[in-house]
Tab-separated table of C-alpha atoms in Angstrom:
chain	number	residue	atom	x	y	z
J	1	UNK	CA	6.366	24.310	-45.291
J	2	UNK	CA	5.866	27.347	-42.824
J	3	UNK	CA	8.753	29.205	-41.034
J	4	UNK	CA	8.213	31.822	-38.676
J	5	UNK	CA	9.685	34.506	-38.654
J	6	UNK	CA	9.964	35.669	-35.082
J	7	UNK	CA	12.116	33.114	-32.577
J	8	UNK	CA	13.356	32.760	-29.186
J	9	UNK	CA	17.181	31.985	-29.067
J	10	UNK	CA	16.433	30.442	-25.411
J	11	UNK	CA	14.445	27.408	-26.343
J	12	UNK	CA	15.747	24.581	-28.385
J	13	UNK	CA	14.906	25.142	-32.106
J	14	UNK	CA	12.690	22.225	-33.532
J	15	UNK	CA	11.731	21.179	-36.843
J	16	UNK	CA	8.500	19.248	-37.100
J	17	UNK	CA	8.266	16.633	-39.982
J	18	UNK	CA	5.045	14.301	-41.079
J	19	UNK	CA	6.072	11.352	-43.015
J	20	UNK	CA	3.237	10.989	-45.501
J	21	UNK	CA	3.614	7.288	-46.721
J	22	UNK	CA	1.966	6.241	-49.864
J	23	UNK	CA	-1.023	4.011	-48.947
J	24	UNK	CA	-0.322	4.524	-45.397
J	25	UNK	CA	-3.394	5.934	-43.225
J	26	UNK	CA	-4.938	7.255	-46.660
J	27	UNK	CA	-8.003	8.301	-44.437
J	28	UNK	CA	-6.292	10.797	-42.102
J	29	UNK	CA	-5.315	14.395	-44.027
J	30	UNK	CA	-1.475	14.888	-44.295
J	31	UNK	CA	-1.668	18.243	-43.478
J	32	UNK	CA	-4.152	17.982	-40.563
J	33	UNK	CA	-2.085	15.143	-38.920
J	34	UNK	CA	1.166	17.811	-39.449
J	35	UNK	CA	-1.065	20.310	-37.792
J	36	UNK	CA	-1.746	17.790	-34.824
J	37	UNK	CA	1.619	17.035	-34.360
J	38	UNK	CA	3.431	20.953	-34.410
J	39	UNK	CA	0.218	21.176	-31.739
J	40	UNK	CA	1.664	18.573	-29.217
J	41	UNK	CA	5.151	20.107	-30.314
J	42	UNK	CA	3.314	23.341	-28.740
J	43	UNK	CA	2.579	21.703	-25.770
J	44	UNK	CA	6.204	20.448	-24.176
J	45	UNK	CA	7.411	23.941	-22.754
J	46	UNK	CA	11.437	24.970	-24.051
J	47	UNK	CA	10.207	23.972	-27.408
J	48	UNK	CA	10.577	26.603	-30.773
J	49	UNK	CA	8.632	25.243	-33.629
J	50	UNK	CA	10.647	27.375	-36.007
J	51	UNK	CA	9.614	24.955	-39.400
J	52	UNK	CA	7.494	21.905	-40.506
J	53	UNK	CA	6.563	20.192	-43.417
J	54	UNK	CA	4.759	16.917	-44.607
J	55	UNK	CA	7.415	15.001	-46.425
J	56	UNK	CA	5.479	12.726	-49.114
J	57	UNK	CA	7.204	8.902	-49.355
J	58	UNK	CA	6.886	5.892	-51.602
J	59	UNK	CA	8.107	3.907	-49.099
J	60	UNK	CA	10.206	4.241	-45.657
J	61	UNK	CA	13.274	3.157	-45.972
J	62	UNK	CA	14.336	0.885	-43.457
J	63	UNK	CA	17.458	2.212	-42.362
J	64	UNK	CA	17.319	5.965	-43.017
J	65	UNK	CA	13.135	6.525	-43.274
J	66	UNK	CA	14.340	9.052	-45.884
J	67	UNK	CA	15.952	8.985	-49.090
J	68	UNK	CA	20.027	10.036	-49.685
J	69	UNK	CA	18.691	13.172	-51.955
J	70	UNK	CA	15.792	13.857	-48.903
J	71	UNK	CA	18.139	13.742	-46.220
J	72	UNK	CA	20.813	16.052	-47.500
J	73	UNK	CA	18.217	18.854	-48.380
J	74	UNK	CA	16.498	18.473	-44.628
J	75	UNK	CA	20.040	18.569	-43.232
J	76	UNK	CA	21.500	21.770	-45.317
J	77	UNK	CA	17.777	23.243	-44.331
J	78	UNK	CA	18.109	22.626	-40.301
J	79	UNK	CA	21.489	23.897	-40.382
J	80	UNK	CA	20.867	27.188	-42.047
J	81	UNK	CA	17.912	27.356	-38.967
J	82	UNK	CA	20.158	26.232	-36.358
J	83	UNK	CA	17.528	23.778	-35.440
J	84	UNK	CA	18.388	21.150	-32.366
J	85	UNK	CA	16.323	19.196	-32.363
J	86	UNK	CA	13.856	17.127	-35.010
J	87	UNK	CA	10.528	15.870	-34.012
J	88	UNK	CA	9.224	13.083	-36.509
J	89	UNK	CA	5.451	12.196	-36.357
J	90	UNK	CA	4.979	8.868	-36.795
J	91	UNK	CA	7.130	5.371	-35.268
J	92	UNK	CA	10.630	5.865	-35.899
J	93	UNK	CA	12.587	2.431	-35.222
J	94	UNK	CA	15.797	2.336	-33.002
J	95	UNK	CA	18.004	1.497	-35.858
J	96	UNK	CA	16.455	4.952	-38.309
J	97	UNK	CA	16.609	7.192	-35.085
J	98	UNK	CA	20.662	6.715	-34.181
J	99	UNK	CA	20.964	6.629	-38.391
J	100	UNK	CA	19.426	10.016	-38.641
J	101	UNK	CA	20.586	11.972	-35.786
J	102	UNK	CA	23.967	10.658	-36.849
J	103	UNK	CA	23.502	12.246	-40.667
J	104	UNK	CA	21.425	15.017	-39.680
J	105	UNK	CA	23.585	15.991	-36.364
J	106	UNK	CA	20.839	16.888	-34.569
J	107	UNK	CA	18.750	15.513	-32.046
J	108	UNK	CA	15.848	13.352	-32.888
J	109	UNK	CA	12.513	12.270	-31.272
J	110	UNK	CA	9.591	10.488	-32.785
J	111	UNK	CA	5.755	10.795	-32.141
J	112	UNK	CA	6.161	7.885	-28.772
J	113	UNK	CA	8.676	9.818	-27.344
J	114	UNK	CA	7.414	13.560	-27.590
J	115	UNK	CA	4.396	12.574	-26.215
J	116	UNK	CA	6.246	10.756	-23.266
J	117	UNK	CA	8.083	13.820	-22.736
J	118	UNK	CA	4.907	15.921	-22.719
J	119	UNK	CA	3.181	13.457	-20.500
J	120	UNK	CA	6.552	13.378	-18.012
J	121	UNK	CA	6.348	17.443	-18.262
J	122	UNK	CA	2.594	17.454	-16.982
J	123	UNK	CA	2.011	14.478	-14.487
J	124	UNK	CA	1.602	16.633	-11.027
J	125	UNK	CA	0.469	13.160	-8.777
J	126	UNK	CA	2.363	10.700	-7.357
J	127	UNK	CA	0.579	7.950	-9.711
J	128	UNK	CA	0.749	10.069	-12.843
J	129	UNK	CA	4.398	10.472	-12.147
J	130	UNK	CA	4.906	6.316	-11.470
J	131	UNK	CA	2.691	5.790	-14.661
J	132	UNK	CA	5.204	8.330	-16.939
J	133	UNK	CA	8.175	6.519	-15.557
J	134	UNK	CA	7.256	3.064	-16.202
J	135	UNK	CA	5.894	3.776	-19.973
J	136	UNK	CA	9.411	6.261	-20.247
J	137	UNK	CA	11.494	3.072	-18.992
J	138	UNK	CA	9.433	0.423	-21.599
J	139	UNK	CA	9.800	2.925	-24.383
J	140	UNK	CA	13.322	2.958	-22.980
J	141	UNK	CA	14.224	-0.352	-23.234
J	142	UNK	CA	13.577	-0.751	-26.969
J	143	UNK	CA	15.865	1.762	-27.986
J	144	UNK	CA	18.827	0.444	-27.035
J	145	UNK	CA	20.750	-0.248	-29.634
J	146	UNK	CA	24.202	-0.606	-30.495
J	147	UNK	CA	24.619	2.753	-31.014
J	148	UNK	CA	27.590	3.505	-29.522
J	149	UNK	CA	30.862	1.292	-28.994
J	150	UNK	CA	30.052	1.207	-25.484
J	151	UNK	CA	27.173	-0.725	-25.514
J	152	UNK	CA	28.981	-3.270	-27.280
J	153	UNK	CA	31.829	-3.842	-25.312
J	154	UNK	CA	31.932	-6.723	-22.707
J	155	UNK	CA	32.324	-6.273	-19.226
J	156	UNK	CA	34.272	-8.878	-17.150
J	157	UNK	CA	33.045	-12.046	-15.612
J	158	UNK	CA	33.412	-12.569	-11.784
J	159	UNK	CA	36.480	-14.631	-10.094
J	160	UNK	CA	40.265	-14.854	-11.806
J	161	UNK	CA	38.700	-17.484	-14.351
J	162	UNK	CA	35.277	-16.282	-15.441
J	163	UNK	CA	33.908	-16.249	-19.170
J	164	UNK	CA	33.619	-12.658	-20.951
J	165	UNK	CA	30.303	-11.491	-18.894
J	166	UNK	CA	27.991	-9.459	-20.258
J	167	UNK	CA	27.511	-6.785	-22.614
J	168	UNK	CA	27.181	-2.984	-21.464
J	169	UNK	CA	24.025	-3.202	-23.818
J	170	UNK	CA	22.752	-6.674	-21.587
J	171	UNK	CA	23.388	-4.759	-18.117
J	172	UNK	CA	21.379	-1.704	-19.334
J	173	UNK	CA	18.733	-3.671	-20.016
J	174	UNK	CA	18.741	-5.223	-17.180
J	175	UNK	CA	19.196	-2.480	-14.987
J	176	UNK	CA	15.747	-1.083	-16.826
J	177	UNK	CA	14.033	-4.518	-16.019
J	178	UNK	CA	15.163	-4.073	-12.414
J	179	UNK	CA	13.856	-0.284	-12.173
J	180	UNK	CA	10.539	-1.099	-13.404
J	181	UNK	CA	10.061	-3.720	-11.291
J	182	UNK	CA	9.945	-1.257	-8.140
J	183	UNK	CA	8.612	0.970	-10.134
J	184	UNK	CA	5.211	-1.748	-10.490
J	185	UNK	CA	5.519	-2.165	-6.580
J	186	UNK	CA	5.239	1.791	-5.818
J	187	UNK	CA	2.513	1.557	-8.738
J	188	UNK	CA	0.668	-1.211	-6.909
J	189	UNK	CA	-0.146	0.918	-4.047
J	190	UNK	CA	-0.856	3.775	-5.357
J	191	UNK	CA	-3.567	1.461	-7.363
J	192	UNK	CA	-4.271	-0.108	-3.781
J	193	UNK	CA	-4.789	3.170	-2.658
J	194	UNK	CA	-7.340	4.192	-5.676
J	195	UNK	CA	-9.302	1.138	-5.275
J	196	UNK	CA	-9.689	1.895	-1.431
J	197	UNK	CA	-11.382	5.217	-2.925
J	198	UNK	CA	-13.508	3.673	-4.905
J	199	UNK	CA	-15.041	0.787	-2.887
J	200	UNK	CA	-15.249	3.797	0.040
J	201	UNK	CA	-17.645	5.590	-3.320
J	202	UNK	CA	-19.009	1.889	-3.543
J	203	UNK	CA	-20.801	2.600	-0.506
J	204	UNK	CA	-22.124	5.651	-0.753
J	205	UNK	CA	-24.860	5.336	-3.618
J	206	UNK	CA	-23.773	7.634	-6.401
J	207	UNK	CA	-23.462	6.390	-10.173
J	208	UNK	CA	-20.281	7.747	-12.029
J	209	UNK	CA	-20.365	10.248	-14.521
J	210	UNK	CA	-16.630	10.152	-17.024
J	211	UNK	CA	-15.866	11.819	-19.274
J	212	UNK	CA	-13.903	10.935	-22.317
J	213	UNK	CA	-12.761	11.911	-25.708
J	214	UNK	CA	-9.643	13.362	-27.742
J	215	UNK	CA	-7.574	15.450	-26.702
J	216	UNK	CA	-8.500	19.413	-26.519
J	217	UNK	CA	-11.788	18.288	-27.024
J	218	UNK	CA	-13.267	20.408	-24.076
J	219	UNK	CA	-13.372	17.376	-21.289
J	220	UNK	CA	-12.013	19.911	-18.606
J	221	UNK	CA	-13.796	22.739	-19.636
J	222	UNK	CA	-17.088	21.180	-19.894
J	223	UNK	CA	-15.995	19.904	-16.189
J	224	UNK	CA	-15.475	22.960	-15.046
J	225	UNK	CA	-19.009	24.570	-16.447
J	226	UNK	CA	-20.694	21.350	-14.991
J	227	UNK	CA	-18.844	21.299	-11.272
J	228	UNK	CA	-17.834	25.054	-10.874
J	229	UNK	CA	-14.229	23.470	-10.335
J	230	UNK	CA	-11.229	25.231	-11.855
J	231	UNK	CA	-9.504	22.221	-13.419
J	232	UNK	CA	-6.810	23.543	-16.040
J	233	UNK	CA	-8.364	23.844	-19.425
J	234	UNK	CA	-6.408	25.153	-22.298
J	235	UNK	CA	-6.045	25.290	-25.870
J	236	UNK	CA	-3.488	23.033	-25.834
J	237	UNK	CA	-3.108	19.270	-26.354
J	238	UNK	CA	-2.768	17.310	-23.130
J	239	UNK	CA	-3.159	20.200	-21.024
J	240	UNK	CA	-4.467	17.577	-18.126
J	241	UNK	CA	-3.768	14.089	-16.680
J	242	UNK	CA	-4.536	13.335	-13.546
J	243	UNK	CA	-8.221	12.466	-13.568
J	244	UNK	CA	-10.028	15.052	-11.442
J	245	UNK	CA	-13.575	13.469	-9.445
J	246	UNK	CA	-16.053	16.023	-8.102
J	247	UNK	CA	-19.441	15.095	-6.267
J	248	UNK	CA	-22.238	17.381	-7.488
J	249	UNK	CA	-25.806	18.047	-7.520
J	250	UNK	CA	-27.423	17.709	-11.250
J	251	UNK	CA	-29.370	20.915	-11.453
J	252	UNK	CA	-32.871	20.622	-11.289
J	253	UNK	CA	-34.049	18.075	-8.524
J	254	UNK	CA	-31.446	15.610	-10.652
J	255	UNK	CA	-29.621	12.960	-8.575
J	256	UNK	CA	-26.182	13.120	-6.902
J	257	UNK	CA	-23.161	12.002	-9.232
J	258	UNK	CA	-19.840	11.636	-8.610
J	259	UNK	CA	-18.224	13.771	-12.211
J	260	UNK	CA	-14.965	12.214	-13.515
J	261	UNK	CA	-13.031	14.170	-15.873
J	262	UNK	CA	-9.728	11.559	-17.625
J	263	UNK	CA	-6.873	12.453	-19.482
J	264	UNK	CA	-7.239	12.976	-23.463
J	265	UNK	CA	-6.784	10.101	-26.046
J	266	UNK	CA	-4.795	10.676	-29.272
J	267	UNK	CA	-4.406	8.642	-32.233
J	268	UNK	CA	-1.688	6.527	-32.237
J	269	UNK	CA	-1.576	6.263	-28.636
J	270	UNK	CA	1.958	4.903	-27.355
J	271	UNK	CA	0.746	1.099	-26.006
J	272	UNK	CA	2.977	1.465	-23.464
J	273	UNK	CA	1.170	4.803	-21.867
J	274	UNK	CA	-2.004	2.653	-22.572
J	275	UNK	CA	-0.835	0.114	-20.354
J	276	UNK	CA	0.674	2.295	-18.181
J	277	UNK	CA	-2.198	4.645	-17.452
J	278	UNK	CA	-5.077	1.578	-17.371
J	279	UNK	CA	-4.807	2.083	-13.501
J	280	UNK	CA	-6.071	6.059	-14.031
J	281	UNK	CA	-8.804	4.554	-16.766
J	282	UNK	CA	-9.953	2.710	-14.760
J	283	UNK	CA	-12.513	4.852	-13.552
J	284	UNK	CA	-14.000	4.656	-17.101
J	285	UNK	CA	-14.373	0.784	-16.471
J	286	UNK	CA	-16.665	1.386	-13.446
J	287	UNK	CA	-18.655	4.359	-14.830
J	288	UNK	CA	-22.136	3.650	-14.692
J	289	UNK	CA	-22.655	6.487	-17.544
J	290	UNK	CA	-19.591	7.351	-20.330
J	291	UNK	CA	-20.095	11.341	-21.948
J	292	UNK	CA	-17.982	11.295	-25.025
J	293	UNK	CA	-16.651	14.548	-25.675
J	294	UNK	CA	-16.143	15.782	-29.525
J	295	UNK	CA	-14.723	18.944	-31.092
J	296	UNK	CA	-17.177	19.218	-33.318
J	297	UNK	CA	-15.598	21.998	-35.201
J	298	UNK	CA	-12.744	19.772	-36.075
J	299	UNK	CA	-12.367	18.850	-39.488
J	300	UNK	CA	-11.622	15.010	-38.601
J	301	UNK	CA	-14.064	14.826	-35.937
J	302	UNK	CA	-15.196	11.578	-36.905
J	303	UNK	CA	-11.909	9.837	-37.306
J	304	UNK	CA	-11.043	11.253	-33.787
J	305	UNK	CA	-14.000	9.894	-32.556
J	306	UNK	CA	-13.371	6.441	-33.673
J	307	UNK	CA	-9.765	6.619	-32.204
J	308	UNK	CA	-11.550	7.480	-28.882
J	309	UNK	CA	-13.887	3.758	-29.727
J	310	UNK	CA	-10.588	1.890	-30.896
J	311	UNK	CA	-9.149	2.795	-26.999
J	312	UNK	CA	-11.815	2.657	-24.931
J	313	UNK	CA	-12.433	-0.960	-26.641
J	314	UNK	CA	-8.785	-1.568	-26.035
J	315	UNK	CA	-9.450	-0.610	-22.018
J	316	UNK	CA	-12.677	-3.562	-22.369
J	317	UNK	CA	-15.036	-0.953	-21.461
J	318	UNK	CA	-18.408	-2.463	-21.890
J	319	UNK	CA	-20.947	-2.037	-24.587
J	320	UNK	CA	-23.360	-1.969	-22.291
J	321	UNK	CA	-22.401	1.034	-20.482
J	322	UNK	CA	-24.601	3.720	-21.046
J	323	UNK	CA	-23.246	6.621	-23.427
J	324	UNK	CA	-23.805	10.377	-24.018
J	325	UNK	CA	-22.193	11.498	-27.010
J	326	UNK	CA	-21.139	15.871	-27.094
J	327	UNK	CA	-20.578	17.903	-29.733
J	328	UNK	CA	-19.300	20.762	-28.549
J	329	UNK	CA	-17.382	23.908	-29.897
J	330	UNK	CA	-20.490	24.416	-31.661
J	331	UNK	CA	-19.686	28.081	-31.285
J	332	UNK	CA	-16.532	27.532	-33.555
J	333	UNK	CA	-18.702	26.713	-36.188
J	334	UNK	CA	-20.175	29.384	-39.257
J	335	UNK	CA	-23.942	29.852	-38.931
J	336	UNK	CA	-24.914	27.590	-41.638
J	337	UNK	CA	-23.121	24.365	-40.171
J	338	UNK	CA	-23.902	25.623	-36.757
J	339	UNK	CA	-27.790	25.086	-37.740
J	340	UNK	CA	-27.031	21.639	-39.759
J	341	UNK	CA	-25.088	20.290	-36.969
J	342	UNK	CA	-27.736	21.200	-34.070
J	343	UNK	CA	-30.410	19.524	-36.437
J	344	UNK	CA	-28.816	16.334	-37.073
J	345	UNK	CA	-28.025	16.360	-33.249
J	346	UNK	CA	-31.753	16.819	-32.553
J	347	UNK	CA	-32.676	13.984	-34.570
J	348	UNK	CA	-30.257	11.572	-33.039
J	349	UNK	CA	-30.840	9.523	-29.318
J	350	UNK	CA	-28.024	9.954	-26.917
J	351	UNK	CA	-26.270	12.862	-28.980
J	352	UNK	CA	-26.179	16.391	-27.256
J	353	UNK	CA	-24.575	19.385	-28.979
J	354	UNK	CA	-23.354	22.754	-27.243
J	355	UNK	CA	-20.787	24.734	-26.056
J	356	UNK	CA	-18.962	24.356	-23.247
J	357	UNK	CA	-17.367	27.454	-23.320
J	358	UNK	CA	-20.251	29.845	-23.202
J	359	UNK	CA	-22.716	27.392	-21.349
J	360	UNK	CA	-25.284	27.182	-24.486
J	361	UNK	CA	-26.845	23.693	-24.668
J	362	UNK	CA	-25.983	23.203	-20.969
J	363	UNK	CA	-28.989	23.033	-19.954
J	364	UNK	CA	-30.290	19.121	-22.051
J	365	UNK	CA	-27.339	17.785	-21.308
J	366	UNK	CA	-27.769	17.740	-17.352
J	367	UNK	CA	-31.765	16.632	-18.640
J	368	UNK	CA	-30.102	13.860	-21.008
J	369	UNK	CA	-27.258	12.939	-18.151
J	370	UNK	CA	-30.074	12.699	-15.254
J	371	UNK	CA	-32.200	10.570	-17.810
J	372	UNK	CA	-29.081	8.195	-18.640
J	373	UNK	CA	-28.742	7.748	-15.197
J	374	UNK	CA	-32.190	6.842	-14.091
J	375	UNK	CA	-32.079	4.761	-17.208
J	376	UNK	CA	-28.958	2.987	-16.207
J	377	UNK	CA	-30.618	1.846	-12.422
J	378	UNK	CA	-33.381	0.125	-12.239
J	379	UNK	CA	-35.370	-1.351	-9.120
J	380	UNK	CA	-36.175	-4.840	-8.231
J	381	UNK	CA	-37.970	-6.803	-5.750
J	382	UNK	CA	-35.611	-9.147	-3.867
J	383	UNK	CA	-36.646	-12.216	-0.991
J	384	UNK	CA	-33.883	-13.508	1.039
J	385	UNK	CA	-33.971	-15.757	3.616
J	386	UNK	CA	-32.518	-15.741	7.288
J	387	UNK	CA	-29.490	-17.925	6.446
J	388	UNK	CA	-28.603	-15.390	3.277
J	389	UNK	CA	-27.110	-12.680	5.767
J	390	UNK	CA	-23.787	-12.065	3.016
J	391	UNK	CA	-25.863	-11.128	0.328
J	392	UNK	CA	-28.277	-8.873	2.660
J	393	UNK	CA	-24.897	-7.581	4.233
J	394	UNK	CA	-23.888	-6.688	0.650
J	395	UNK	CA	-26.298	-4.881	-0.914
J	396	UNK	CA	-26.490	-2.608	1.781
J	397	UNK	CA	-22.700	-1.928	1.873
J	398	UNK	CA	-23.647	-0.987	-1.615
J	399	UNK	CA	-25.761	0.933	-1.211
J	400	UNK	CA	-28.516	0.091	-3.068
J	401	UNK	CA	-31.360	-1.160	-0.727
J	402	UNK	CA	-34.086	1.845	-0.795
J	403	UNK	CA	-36.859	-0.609	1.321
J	404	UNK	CA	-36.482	-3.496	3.613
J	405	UNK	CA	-39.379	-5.497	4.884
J	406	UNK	CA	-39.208	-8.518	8.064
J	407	UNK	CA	-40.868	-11.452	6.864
J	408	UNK	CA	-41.636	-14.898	8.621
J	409	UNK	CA	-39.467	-16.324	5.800
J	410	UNK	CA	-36.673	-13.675	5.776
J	411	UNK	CA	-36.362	-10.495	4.609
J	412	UNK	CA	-37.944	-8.545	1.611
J	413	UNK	CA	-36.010	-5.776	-0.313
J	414	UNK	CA	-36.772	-3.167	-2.727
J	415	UNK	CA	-33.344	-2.490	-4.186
J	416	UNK	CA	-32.469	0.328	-6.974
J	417	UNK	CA	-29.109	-1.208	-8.831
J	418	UNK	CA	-27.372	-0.772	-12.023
J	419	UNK	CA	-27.591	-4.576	-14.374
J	420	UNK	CA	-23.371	-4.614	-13.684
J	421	UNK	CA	-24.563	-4.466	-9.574
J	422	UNK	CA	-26.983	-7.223	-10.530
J	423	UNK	CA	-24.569	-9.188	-12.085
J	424	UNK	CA	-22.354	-9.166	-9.000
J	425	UNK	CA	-24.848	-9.816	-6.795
J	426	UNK	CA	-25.811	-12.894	-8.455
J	427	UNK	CA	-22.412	-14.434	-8.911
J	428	UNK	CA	-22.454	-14.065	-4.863
C-alpha cells in the first residue's frame, strides 16, 4: 500500500484498488497490473492518486466483490483520507458498483469506465468524439439498475384508460437506444468520409505503414523520429487517439509511404471501445506493412505483446500482412540486458530493436521497413483483351500499372501489386 504524502485539495481524492483473485489471470503480476492501473488513474486530469493497494481474494463475492471484514477496513481507511472517489481495476458488475458506493459512500468506477472517461477526456476529432459517445452510451446502458426508487417506479400509460406504462428504468433505456442510433448515423459519415480518404490514397500508389502496440509503448514517438511530425508523445498511458497519417520519404532512395500512427491497446480492452473504434482501426486492416511497437524495458513485455495479437486478431487483421516487430526503450535497459536483448534481436527475422527516443537503431529499421515493403509488392505480367476495359480501368485507378504495351490482341501490362490487390483484381 503506498500513500503520498504531498496532495492537492483541488482534485478529487482517489483510491486505486487491484482485486487479485485466486486463480484469476495467475500469469499477469499483481503488483505490475496495480502499477498499470494507478498509471491510467495518472492519465484522466482532476485525479489525486493519494493510496492503492492490491487486495488478495479467494473469491469475488457476488454482491459486494469484497468481504464484510474487507469492506469496513477500506471504508474507515478512505474516510480518514477524505478520498471521493474509488477506482477498481478489474469488471465491477452493476449490482457490486451501487452495493459498494452505497457502503463505502464514495464514488466508484471500475477499469471500463476509467478508461472511457480517459478516452472521453482525450478524443480532439469529430470521429474520436462520436466513437467515445457511443462506447460511453453501451457501457451506459448496462448499468442501469434499480438503484434508486426512481427507476422503479411506473410512469403512466396514454388516454384516461391506459395500463401502468413503463418503467423509468424501461424509458432510460430506451432513450439510450434512441441516442445511439443517431449517434451510428453521425458515425456513418464520418466513416463515409474516411473511406473517401482512403480510396483517394487508393489511387495514388503508396503502401501503408501502421503502427501498433500497447499503450506508452513509443508508437508516437517513434512517429515523430520517423516523420519529423510533432504528434503528442508522453509518458503517459493513452496520451493519443486520433490516428495521425503522414506521407514521407524512407531515407535512403527508399520508396514513398504513407506512416500511420493508431491509438494504444491495453489489456482488457472495454469490447465496446473495440467496437466502437474498429472504424479508426481500420487503417490497420488495409496496411500493406504492420510495425509492432514493444516497450522492451517492460517487465511484462511479452504478455503485452500478446494482448496487442489477441486484438489485432479480434479486428481480423490478416496473417498475411507483413510484420515488423520493435523493441524499443532499449535505452531503459542496464548494459548487460541491453547487449542480450540487441543479440537475440539480431538473430531473429522481422525483429528490430532501438530507441526511439534518442534515434539509435533508426537507421535498420527504415532498411528493414523499405525491405518489408518491396517484399510485400511484387510484379506480374498481365494480357487483357479489348473487351476487358473494367479491369484495365482498374488497375490503373490503383495505381499499380508501371508498363503498358498495345497488342493486336489487347493490351499487355507490367503491374507492381501487393497479393491482397491481386486478390481483388481477380474476384473482378
Amino acid at each position: 500500500m503506498t500513500i503520498p504524502t504531498t496532495t492537492e485539495r483541488d482534485d478529487t481524492r482517489a483510491w486505486v484498488l487491484h482485486p487479485d483473485i485466486r486463480g484469476h489471470e495467475a500469469a499477469r503480476d499483481a503488483d505490475l497490473a496495480l502499477e498499470e492501473a494507478i498509471s491510467l488513474a495518472h492519465a484522466l486530469p482532476g485525479l489525486d492518486v493519494v493510496g492503492s493497494e492490491v487486495v488478495r481474494l479467494p473469491r469475488p463475492h457476488p454482491g459486494m466483490l469484497f468481504g464484510k471484514g474487507k469492506l469496513e477496513e477500506l471504508k474507515a481507511r478512505l474516510e480518514a483520507h477524505e478520498v471521493g472517489l474509488v477506482l477498481v481495476d478489474g469488471p465491477v458488475s452493476p449490482v457490486q458498483q451501487r452495493n459498494l458506493e452505497k457502503a463505502l459512500g464514495v464514488k466508484l468506477l471500475d477499469r471500463t469506465g476509467l478508461i472511457l472517461e480517459i478516452f472521453s477526456e482525450r478524443a480532439a476529432t469529430r470521429e474520436g468524439v462520436l466513437q467515445v459517445e457511443m462506447a460511453a452510451l453501451s457501457y451506459q446502458r448496462t448499468r442501469l439498475v434499480r438503484a434508486w426508487t426512481h427507476l422503479e417506479r411506473q410512469r403512466g400509460g396514454l388516454g384516461f384508460v391506459g395500463g401502468p406504462g413503463e418503467t423509468q428504468i424501461e424509458a432510460d433505456r430506451r432513450a439510450i437506444d434512441e441516442q445511439l442510433v443517431r449517434l451510428r448515423r453521425q458515425l456513418d459519415k464520418v466513416v463515409k468520409t474516411r473511406e473517401l480518404h482512403r480510396s483517394a490514397r487508393a489511387k495514388v500508389p503508396f503502401p501503408i505503414v501502421a503502427l501498433v502496440g500497447y499503450t506508452n509503448a513509443g508508437k508516437s514517438t517513434l512517429f515523430n523520429r520517423m516523420t519529423g511530425a510533432k504528434v503528442m508523445a508522453k509518458d503517459m498511458l493513452f496520451a493519443t487517439l486520433d490516428p495521425t497519417m503522414r506521407r514521407i520519404e524512407l531515407p535512403g532512395g527508399g520508396p514513398e509511404v504513407i506512416l500511420s500512427d493508431t491509438v494504444g491497446f491495453i489489456s482488457d480492452l472495454p469490447t465496446e471501445l473495440v467496437a466502437a473504434f474498429r472504424a479508426t482501426l481500420e487503417e490497420v486492416l488495409a496496411a500493406d506493412l504492420i510495425v509492432h511497437v514493444r516497450d522492451i524495458s517492460h517487465p511484462e513485455t511479452e504478455e503485452q505483446a500478446e494482448d496487442v495479437k489477441a486484438i489485432m486478431d479480434s479486428l481480423g487483421v490478416s496473417e498475411d500482412t507483413p510484420q515488423i516487430e520493435v523493441w524499443n526503450k532499449t535505452d531503459r535497459l542496464d548494459p548487460d540486458r541491453r547487449e542480450a536483448v540487441l543479440t537475440r534481436a539480431a538473430r531473429q527475422d522481422h525483429v528490430q530493436a532501438l530507441s526511439a527516443w534518442t534515434g539509435e537503431g533508426m537507421e535498420p529499421l527504415i532498411a528493414a521497413i523499405t525491405q518489408g515493403i518491396t517484399e510485400a509488392t511484387h510484379e506480374t505480367t498481365l494480357t487483357l483483351g479489348f473487351d476487358e476495359g473494367r479491369k484495365r480501368a482498374w488497375l490503373f485507378e490503383k495505381g499499380v500499372v508501371e508498363d503498358e504495351q498495345q497488342t493486336e490482341e489487347g493490351f499487355t501490362l507490367t503491374v507492381r501489386w501487393s497479393a491482397k490487390q491481386q486478390a481483388q483484381f481477380e474476384q473482378l
